Amino acid sequence: MIDPEKKFVATNAGNIYYFSHFVSKDRPTVLLLHGLSSNHTTWLYLMDVLAKNNINSIAPDLRGHGYSDMSKKRSRYRIPALRKDIELIMKNEGLKGAHLVGYSYGGYIGIDLAIANPPLVKSLVLISTNHVSPMKYSWLSFLSGSSYVFLNTLAYLLIWQKRKKYLYFEQNKSRGYWDSTFKGYLTMPLPVNFWMLSEVFRLNYAESLKNIACPTLILHGKGDIFISDREIKDMADKIRNCRVVHLESGHFLASRYQEEVAEKTLQFVNQLR
């Protein structure tokens, strides 16, 4: 297993840490964005696979996650602000473009970057990601606004709470949902969880997906209880150059089905070189 180099970029609201492994500056670079309550260790298996195939990789700890500093300003956890953190990392590494892989919440940031700054995104892999509020495709759509307010209120009530420890994810030691996701919620600051969850309820890229110009791959678990087949079809239809692969799995693809994700991601990136 590779030992990626730990680096950081300084922002006016703390440091954002990221982990990189470069084979050669002349080789493609894949930038990996983890999901809510996780950190860069979600991607260590995939980073190892990429390295063995002479592909560079970068995996940040999103703001408030892992080693990255927590800001007590809600605005720093809005998706455009998180996207700007990623742009800073790319600038720090001298990257004019990269292949982006976004898992769940990381996919929202990938979508935002592909729309706001197309030259930086050579291709996009969206894993267990939707493009609108999860309420939109259910009869509970009227609750999106109140859910947003409720979660932000909880965040302010718990703003004193701090990270407990660093969660190092190891697939071979995890036991289903508890180890792959829920432990992450218990170790990171609760206000960050609630602020970022609240952003999901006002998510709406329905009209702007058509502006994604790069080749896009969507990986969707057939048993995903959070994202329906209909949502995935609607998203794929709105992106100009997009294909979908349905896997025999649930929502937690990147943490629970790493071999399949690595295989599909590597195939996709290799086809574009």
CSV table of C-alpha atoms in Angstrom, one decimal:
chain,number,residue,atom,x,y,z
A,1,MET,CA,0.0,0.0,0.0
A,2,ILE,CA,1.3,3.5,-0.9
A,3,ASP,CA,2.1,6.1,1.7
A,4,PRO,CA,0.7,9.4,0.3
A,5,GLU,CA,2.4,12.6,1.2
A,6,LYS,CA,0.6,14.9,3.6
A,7,LYS,CA,0.3,18.5,2.5
A,8,PHE,CA,-1.9,21.5,3.2
A,9,VAL,CA,-3.1,24.8,1.7
A,10,ALA,CA,-3.7,27.8,4.0
A,11,THR,CA,-7.0,29.7,3.7
A,12,ASN,CA,-8.3,32.7,5.6
A,13,ALA,CA,-10.4,30.2,7.6
A,14,GLY,CA,-7.8,27.5,8.5
A,15,ASN,CA,-5.7,24.9,6.7
A,16,ILE,CA,-7.1,22.3,4.3
A,17,TYR,CA,-5.0,19.1,4.3
A,18,TYR,CA,-4.7,16.7,1.4
A,19,PHE,CA,-2.7,13.6,0.6
A,20,SER,CA,-1.0,13.0,-2.7
A,21,HIS,CA,0.9,10.4,-4.5
A,22,PHE,CA,2.7,11.4,-7.8
A,23,VAL,CA,4.2,8.9,-10.2
A,24,SER,CA,5.2,11.6,-12.6
A,25,LYS,CA,4.0,15.2,-13.5
A,26,ASP,CA,3.5,13.9,-17.1
A,27,ARG,CA,0.9,11.4,-16.0
A,28,PRO,CA,-2.8,12.0,-15.5
A,29,THR,CA,-4.0,13.1,-12.1
A,30,VAL,CA,-7.1,11.8,-10.3
A,31,LEU,CA,-8.6,14.0,-7.6
A,32,LEU,CA,-10.7,12.1,-5.1
A,33,LEU,CA,-13.4,13.8,-3.0
A,34,HIS,CA,-14.8,11.8,-0.1
A,35,GLY,CA,-18.3,11.9,1.4
A,36,LEU,CA,-19.8,13.4,4.5
A,37,SER,CA,-18.3,12.3,7.8
A,38,SER,CA,-15.4,10.6,6.1
A,39,ASN,CA,-11.8,11.6,5.1
A,40,HIS,CA,-9.1,10.8,2.6
A,41,THR,CA,-8.6,7.2,4.0
A,42,THR,CA,-11.8,6.2,2.0
A,43,TRP,CA,-9.6,6.4,-1.1
A,44,LEU,CA,-6.4,4.6,0.0
A,45,TYR,CA,-7.3,1.4,-1.9
A,46,LEU,CA,-8.1,3.3,-5.1
A,47,MET,CA,-4.9,5.5,-4.7
A,48,ASP,CA,-2.9,2.3,-4.5
A,49,VAL,CA,-4.6,0.9,-7.7
A,50,LEU,CA,-4.0,4.2,-9.5
A,51,ALA,CA,-0.3,4.2,-8.5
A,52,LYS,CA,0.2,0.7,-9.8
A,53,ASN,CA,-1.2,2.0,-13.1
A,54,ASN,CA,1.1,5.0,-13.2
A,55,ILE,CA,-1.6,7.5,-12.4
A,56,ASN,CA,-1.2,10.4,-9.9
A,57,SER,CA,-3.8,10.9,-7.2
A,58,ILE,CA,-4.8,13.6,-4.7
A,59,ALA,CA,-7.3,13.0,-1.8
A,60,PRO,CA,-8.2,16.0,0.4
A,61,ASP,CA,-9.8,16.0,3.8
A,62,LEU,CA,-12.7,18.3,3.2
A,63,ARG,CA,-13.1,21.3,5.5
A,64,GLY,CA,-14.0,20.2,9.0
A,65,HIS,CA,-13.1,16.6,8.2
A,66,GLY,CA,-10.0,14.6,9.0
A,67,TYR,CA,-7.0,16.8,9.6
A,68,SER,CA,-8.5,19.9,7.9
A,69,ASP,CA,-9.4,22.8,10.2
A,70,MET,CA,-13.0,23.4,11.3
A,71,SER,CA,-14.4,26.9,10.7
A,72,LYS,CA,-17.3,28.1,12.9
A,73,LYS,CA,-18.8,30.0,10.0
A,74,ARG,CA,-21.7,28.2,8.3
A,75,SER,CA,-20.8,29.9,5.0
A,76,ARG,CA,-17.5,27.9,4.8
A,77,TYR,CA,-19.5,24.7,4.4
A,78,ARG,CA,-21.6,25.7,1.4
A,79,ILE,CA,-20.8,23.8,-1.7
A,80,PRO,CA,-19.3,26.7,-3.6
A,81,ALA,CA,-17.0,27.4,-0.7
A,82,LEU,CA,-15.8,23.8,-0.5
A,83,ARG,CA,-15.3,23.9,-4.3
A,84,LYS,CA,-13.0,26.9,-3.8
A,85,ASP,CA,-10.9,24.8,-1.3
A,86,ILE,CA,-10.4,22.2,-4.0
A,87,GLU,CA,-9.4,24.9,-6.6
A,88,LEU,CA,-6.8,26.1,-4.1
A,89,ILE,CA,-5.4,22.6,-3.8
A,90,MET,CA,-5.2,22.3,-7.6
A,91,LYS,CA,-3.5,25.7,-7.9
A,92,ASN,CA,-1.0,24.7,-5.2
A,93,GLU,CA,-0.1,21.6,-7.2
A,94,GLY,CA,0.1,23.5,-10.4
A,95,LEU,CA,-2.7,21.5,-12.0
A,96,LYS,CA,-4.4,22.9,-15.0
A,97,GLY,CA,-6.9,20.0,-15.0
A,98,ALA,CA,-7.6,16.7,-13.3
A,99,HIS,CA,-10.0,13.7,-13.5
A,100,LEU,CA,-12.4,14.2,-10.6
A,101,VAL,CA,-14.0,11.4,-8.6
A,102,GLY,CA,-16.7,12.4,-6.1
A,103,TYR,CA,-18.4,10.1,-3.6
A,104,SER,CA,-21.8,11.1,-2.3
A,105,TYR,CA,-21.3,14.6,-0.9
A,106,GLY,CA,-18.0,14.8,-2.7
A,107,GLY,CA,-20.0,14.4,-5.9
A,108,TYR,CA,-21.8,17.6,-5.3
A,109,ILE,CA,-18.5,19.4,-5.1
A,110,GLY,CA,-17.4,17.7,-8.3
A,111,ILE,CA,-20.6,18.8,-10.1
A,112,ASP,CA,-20.1,22.4,-8.8
A,113,LEU,CA,-16.5,22.5,-10.0
A,114,ALA,CA,-17.4,21.0,-13.4
A,115,ILE,CA,-20.0,23.7,-13.9
A,116,ALA,CA,-18.2,26.7,-12.4
A,117,ASN,CA,-14.7,26.0,-13.8
A,118,PRO,CA,-14.9,23.5,-16.7
A,119,PRO,CA,-11.2,23.7,-17.7
A,120,LEU,CA,-10.2,22.2,-14.4
A,121,VAL,CA,-12.3,19.0,-14.9
A,122,LYS,CA,-11.1,16.6,-17.6
A,123,SER,CA,-13.6,14.0,-16.6
A,124,LEU,CA,-16.1,13.4,-13.8
A,125,VAL,CA,-17.0,10.2,-11.9
A,126,LEU,CA,-20.0,10.5,-9.7
A,127,ILE,CA,-20.5,7.8,-7.1
A,128,SER,CA,-23.8,7.5,-5.2
A,129,THR,CA,-24.5,11.2,-6.0
A,130,ASN,CA,-27.7,12.9,-6.9
A,131,HIS,CA,-28.3,16.4,-8.3
A,132,VAL,CA,-31.2,17.8,-6.3
A,133,SER,CA,-32.6,17.7,-2.8
A,134,PRO,CA,-33.4,14.0,-1.9
A,135,MET,CA,-36.9,15.2,-0.9
A,136,LYS,CA,-37.7,16.3,-4.5
A,137,TYR,CA,-38.3,12.7,-5.6
A,138,SER,CA,-40.6,11.9,-2.7
A,139,TRP,CA,-43.9,13.1,-1.4
A,140,LEU,CA,-41.9,14.8,1.4
A,141,SER,CA,-40.6,17.5,-0.9
A,142,PHE,CA,-42.5,20.2,1.1
A,143,LEU,CA,-40.1,19.4,4.0
A,144,SER,CA,-36.9,20.6,2.3
A,145,GLY,CA,-37.2,24.1,3.7
A,146,SER,CA,-38.0,23.1,7.2
A,147,SER,CA,-35.2,20.5,7.2
A,148,TYR,CA,-32.7,23.1,6.2
A,149,VAL,CA,-33.8,25.4,9.1
A,150,PHE,CA,-33.9,22.6,11.6
A,151,LEU,CA,-30.4,21.3,10.8
A,152,ASN,CA,-28.9,24.8,10.9
A,153,THR,CA,-30.5,25.4,14.3
A,154,LEU,CA,-28.9,22.2,15.7
A,155,ALA,CA,-25.5,23.2,14.3
A,156,TYR,CA,-25.6,26.5,16.2
A,157,LEU,CA,-26.7,24.8,19.4
A,158,LEU,CA,-23.7,22.4,19.2
A,159,ILE,CA,-21.1,24.8,17.8
A,160,TRP,CA,-18.9,24.2,20.8
A,161,GLN,CA,-18.5,20.5,20.0
A,162,LYS,CA,-15.1,19.5,18.6
A,163,ARG,CA,-13.6,16.5,16.7
A,164,LYS,CA,-13.0,13.5,19.0
A,165,LYS,CA,-10.4,11.6,17.0
A,166,TYR,CA,-9.2,10.8,13.5
A,167,LEU,CA,-11.1,8.0,11.9
A,168,TYR,CA,-8.8,5.8,9.8
A,169,PHE,CA,-11.0,3.7,7.5
A,170,GLU,CA,-9.9,0.2,6.7
A,171,GLN,CA,-12.3,-1.8,4.6
A,172,ASN,CA,-11.0,-5.2,5.7
A,173,LYS,CA,-11.8,-4.3,9.3
A,174,SER,CA,-15.1,-2.5,8.8
A,175,ARG,CA,-18.4,-4.2,9.6
A,176,GLY,CA,-21.1,-2.8,7.4
A,177,TYR,CA,-22.8,0.6,7.9
A,178,TRP,CA,-21.5,1.2,11.5
A,179,ASP,CA,-17.8,1.1,10.6
A,180,SER,CA,-18.0,2.6,7.1
A,181,THR,CA,-20.1,5.6,7.9
A,182,PHE,CA,-21.7,6.0,11.4
A,183,LYS,CA,-18.4,6.1,13.3
A,184,GLY,CA,-17.5,9.0,11.1
A,185,TYR,CA,-20.5,10.9,12.4
A,186,LEU,CA,-19.4,10.3,15.9
A,187,THR,CA,-15.8,11.4,15.5
A,188,MET,CA,-16.2,14.6,13.5
A,189,PRO,CA,-17.8,17.9,14.8
A,190,LEU,CA,-21.5,17.7,14.8
A,191,PRO,CA,-22.1,21.3,13.6
A,192,VAL,CA,-20.1,20.4,10.5
A,193,ASN,CA,-22.4,17.4,9.9
A,194,PHE,CA,-25.5,19.5,10.3
A,195,TRP,CA,-24.4,22.4,8.3
A,196,MET,CA,-23.4,20.2,5.4
A,197,LEU,CA,-26.5,18.0,5.6
A,198,SER,CA,-28.6,21.2,5.5
A,199,GLU,CA,-27.0,22.1,2.2
A,200,VAL,CA,-28.3,18.9,0.7
A,201,PHE,CA,-31.9,20.0,1.2
A,202,ARG,CA,-31.4,23.0,-1.0
A,203,LEU,CA,-29.4,21.2,-3.6
A,204,ASN,CA,-30.6,21.9,-7.2
A,205,TYR,CA,-28.4,21.4,-10.2
A,206,ALA,CA,-31.3,20.4,-12.4
A,207,GLU,CA,-31.0,23.3,-14.8
A,208,SER,CA,-27.2,23.6,-14.8
A,209,LEU,CA,-26.1,20.0,-15.5
A,210,LYS,CA,-26.3,20.7,-19.2
A,211,ASN,CA,-23.3,23.0,-18.7
A,212,ILE,CA,-21.1,20.0,-17.8
A,213,ALA,CA,-18.9,19.5,-20.8
A,214,CYS,CA,-16.5,16.8,-19.7
A,215,PRO,CA,-17.1,13.0,-20.1
A,216,THR,CA,-19.0,11.8,-17.0
A,217,LEU,CA,-19.5,8.4,-15.5
A,218,ILE,CA,-22.2,7.7,-12.9
A,219,LEU,CA,-21.8,4.7,-10.5
A,220,HIS,CA,-25.1,3.8,-8.8
A,221,GLY,CA,-25.9,1.0,-6.5
A,222,LYS,CA,-29.1,-0.9,-7.4
A,223,GLY,CA,-29.9,-1.1,-3.7
A,224,ASP,CA,-29.3,2.5,-2.9
A,225,ILE,CA,-32.0,3.6,-0.5
A,226,PHE,CA,-31.2,7.3,-0.9
A,227,ILE,CA,-31.0,7.7,-4.6
A,228,SER,CA,-33.6,6.1,-7.0
A,229,ASP,CA,-33.1,4.8,-10.5
A,230,ARG,CA,-35.4,7.7,-11.7
A,231,GLU,CA,-33.1,10.3,-10.1
A,232,ILE,CA,-30.0,8.7,-11.8
A,233,LYS,CA,-31.8,8.6,-15.2
A,234,ASP,CA,-32.8,12.2,-14.9
A,235,MET,CA,-29.3,13.3,-14.0
A,236,ALA,CA,-27.7,11.3,-16.8
A,237,ASP,CA,-30.2,12.7,-19.4
A,238,LYS,CA,-29.2,16.2,-18.5
A,239,ILE,CA,-25.4,15.7,-18.8
A,240,ARG,CA,-24.3,15.8,-22.5
A,241,ASN,CA,-21.6,13.1,-22.4
A,242,CYS,CA,-22.6,10.7,-19.7
A,243,ARG,CA,-23.0,7.0,-19.1
A,244,VAL,CA,-24.3,5.1,-16.1
A,245,VAL,CA,-23.1,1.8,-14.5
A,246,HIS,CA,-25.4,0.1,-12.0
A,247,LEU,CA,-23.7,-2.1,-9.5
A,248,GLU,CA,-25.1,-4.8,-7.3
A,249,SER,CA,-24.7,-2.8,-4.1
A,250,GLY,CA,-26.2,-0.1,-1.9
A,251,HIS,CA,-25.3,3.6,-1.3
A,252,PHE,CA,-21.9,3.2,0.3
A,253,LEU,CA,-20.0,2.2,-2.8
A,254,ALA,CA,-16.7,3.9,-2.3
A,255,SER,CA,-16.3,2.5,1.3
A,256,ARG,CA,-17.9,-0.9,1.0
A,257,TYR,CA,-17.3,-1.9,-2.6
A,258,GLN,CA,-13.8,-0.5,-3.3
A,259,GLU,CA,-12.7,-3.2,-5.7
A,260,GLU,CA,-15.6,-2.5,-8.1
A,261,VAL,CA,-15.2,1.2,-7.8
A,262,ALA,CA,-11.5,1.0,-8.5
A,263,GLU,CA,-12.1,-1.2,-11.6
A,264,LYS,CA,-14.7,1.1,-13.1
A,265,THR,CA,-12.8,4.3,-12.3
A,266,LEU,CA,-9.6,2.9,-13.8
A,267,GLN,CA,-11.3,1.7,-17.0
A,268,PHE,CA,-13.0,5.1,-17.4
A,269,VAL,CA,-9.8,7.2,-16.9
A,270,ASN,CA,-7.8,4.9,-19.2
A,271,GLN,CA,-10.3,5.2,-22.0
A,272,LEU,CA,-9.9,9.0,-22.0
A,273,ARG,CA,-6.1,9.1,-22.2
